[in-house]
């Protein structure tokens, strides 16, 4: 199996300018496909909802895993691409969609991850991926 050279996660097109134009440098989400990630690998921005495809890339500088996504705002402040209110709303919506067993207190809380990025660059044109990018993201291999 080839080496993991990066990771990609879908993100609505409407949020892309936060990285490319507004200078945000921290991507947060529930922790998925992260166990093999390490600083130095690429994060490829997959633009979802409209004009889908790879829209740009960055190098992962640091990875932090934590239980409370709001704690990332204490660490990174305004560098986080979501607002605190958007993150709170996302957490609330995730809790509402948990399975029955989780609601009865048998489930476990999924950790969150923060990817601190550097060298963010937008592609000249959106590139179509060879394979589908699921909501949980997927590794890129070189």
Coordinates of C-alpha atoms in Angstrom, one line a residue:
X1 CA 0.0 0.0 0.0
X2 CA 1.3 3.5 -0.9
X3 CA 2.2 6.1 1.7
X4 CA -0.5 8.6 3.0
X5 CA 0.5 12.0 1.6
X6 CA -2.6 13.9 2.6
X7 CA -6.2 14.0 3.5
X8 CA -9.3 15.6 2.1
X9 CA -12.6 16.6 3.7
X10 CA -15.7 18.1 2.1
X11 CA -16.5 21.7 2.9
X12 CA -19.3 23.8 1.5
X13 CA -18.1 26.2 -1.2
X14 CA -19.5 29.1 0.8
X15 CA -16.9 28.5 3.5
X16 CA -13.8 28.2 1.2
X17 CA -13.1 32.0 1.1
X18 CA -12.5 31.9 4.8
X19 CA -9.2 30.1 4.1
X20 CA -8.3 31.6 0.7
X21 CA -9.3 35.2 1.3
X22 CA -9.9 35.8 5.0
X23 CA -6.7 34.2 6.3
X24 CA -8.2 31.5 8.5
X25 CA -5.6 28.8 9.3
X26 CA -7.4 26.3 11.6
X27 CA -9.8 23.6 10.3
X28 CA -11.9 21.9 13.0
X29 CA -14.3 18.9 12.7
X30 CA -15.3 15.7 14.4
X31 CA -12.2 13.5 14.4
X32 CA -12.3 11.1 11.4
X33 CA -9.5 9.6 9.3
X34 CA -6.9 11.2 11.6
X35 CA -5.0 8.3 13.2
X36 CA -2.4 8.2 10.4
X37 CA -2.1 11.9 9.9
X38 CA 1.0 13.8 11.0
X39 CA 2.4 17.3 10.5
X40 CA 3.8 17.8 7.0
X41 CA 1.1 16.0 5.1
X42 CA -1.3 17.9 2.8
X43 CA -4.9 18.9 3.5
X44 CA -6.7 19.2 0.2
X45 CA -9.8 21.3 0.3
X46 CA -12.8 19.4 -1.3
X47 CA -15.4 21.9 -2.2
X48 CA -18.9 20.5 -1.8
X49 CA -22.5 21.5 -2.6
X50 CA -21.7 23.3 -5.9
X51 CA -18.9 23.4 -8.3
X52 CA -17.6 20.3 -6.5
X53 CA -13.9 19.2 -6.5
X54 CA -10.5 20.0 -5.1
X55 CA -10.3 23.8 -4.6
X56 CA -6.9 24.2 -2.9
X57 CA -4.4 22.7 -0.4
X58 CA -2.4 23.4 2.7
X59 CA 0.2 21.7 4.7
X60 CA -0.8 20.5 8.2
X61 CA 1.5 22.2 10.7
X62 CA -0.1 20.8 13.9
X63 CA -2.9 18.4 14.9
X64 CA -4.8 18.6 18.2
X65 CA -7.4 16.1 19.3
X66 CA -9.8 17.2 22.0
X67 CA -13.3 16.4 23.4
X68 CA -14.6 20.0 23.3
X69 CA -14.5 21.8 20.0
X70 CA -15.1 25.1 21.7
X71 CA -11.7 24.7 23.5
X72 CA -10.0 25.2 20.1
X73 CA -11.2 28.8 20.2
X74 CA -9.2 29.3 23.4
X75 CA -6.1 27.9 21.7
X76 CA -6.4 29.4 18.2
X77 CA -8.9 32.4 18.6
X78 CA -10.0 33.9 15.4
X79 CA -7.8 31.6 13.3
X80 CA -10.5 28.9 13.5
X81 CA -12.5 28.9 10.2
X82 CA -15.9 28.5 12.0
X83 CA -17.3 31.1 14.3
X84 CA -17.9 30.0 17.9
X85 CA -21.7 30.2 17.2
X86 CA -21.3 27.9 14.1
X87 CA -19.4 25.4 16.1
X88 CA -21.9 25.4 18.9
X89 CA -24.8 24.9 16.4
X90 CA -22.9 22.1 14.7
X91 CA -22.4 20.3 18.1
X92 CA -26.1 20.7 18.9
X93 CA -27.2 19.3 15.5
X94 CA -24.8 16.3 16.0
X95 CA -26.3 15.5 19.4
X96 CA -29.8 15.6 17.9
X97 CA -28.9 12.9 15.3
X98 CA -27.3 10.4 17.7
X99 CA -28.6 6.9 17.7
X100 CA -31.0 5.6 20.4
X101 CA -28.3 3.8 22.3
X102 CA -26.3 7.1 22.5
X103 CA -29.3 8.9 23.8
X104 CA -29.7 6.4 26.6
X105 CA -26.2 7.2 27.7
X106 CA -24.5 4.1 26.3
X107 CA -22.6 5.8 23.5
X108 CA -19.3 7.5 23.6
X109 CA -18.5 11.0 22.6
X110 CA -16.5 11.4 19.4
X111 CA -13.4 13.5 19.8
X112 CA -12.8 16.6 17.6
X113 CA -9.7 17.6 15.8
X114 CA -8.1 20.9 14.9
X115 CA -5.7 21.0 12.0
X116 CA -3.5 24.1 12.1
X117 CA -2.5 24.8 8.5
X118 CA 0.3 26.7 6.7
X119 CA 1.1 27.4 3.1
X120 CA -2.6 27.7 2.1
X121 CA -3.1 28.1 -1.6
X122 CA -6.1 28.1 -3.9
X123 CA -6.0 26.2 -7.2
X124 CA -6.5 28.2 -10.4
X125 CA -9.4 25.9 -11.2
X126 CA -11.4 23.2 -9.3
X127 CA -10.0 19.7 -10.0
X128 CA -12.4 16.7 -10.0
X129 CA -11.4 13.9 -7.7
X130 CA -10.8 10.4 -9.1
X131 CA -12.9 8.9 -6.2
X132 CA -15.9 10.1 -4.2
X133 CA -15.1 12.1 -1.0
X134 CA -17.4 10.9 1.8
X135 CA -18.4 13.3 4.6
X136 CA -15.9 11.7 7.0
X137 CA -13.1 12.5 4.5
X138 CA -10.5 10.2 3.1
X139 CA -6.8 9.7 2.9
X140 CA -4.8 10.6 -0.2
X141 CA -2.0 8.3 -1.2
X142 CA 1.1 9.1 -3.2

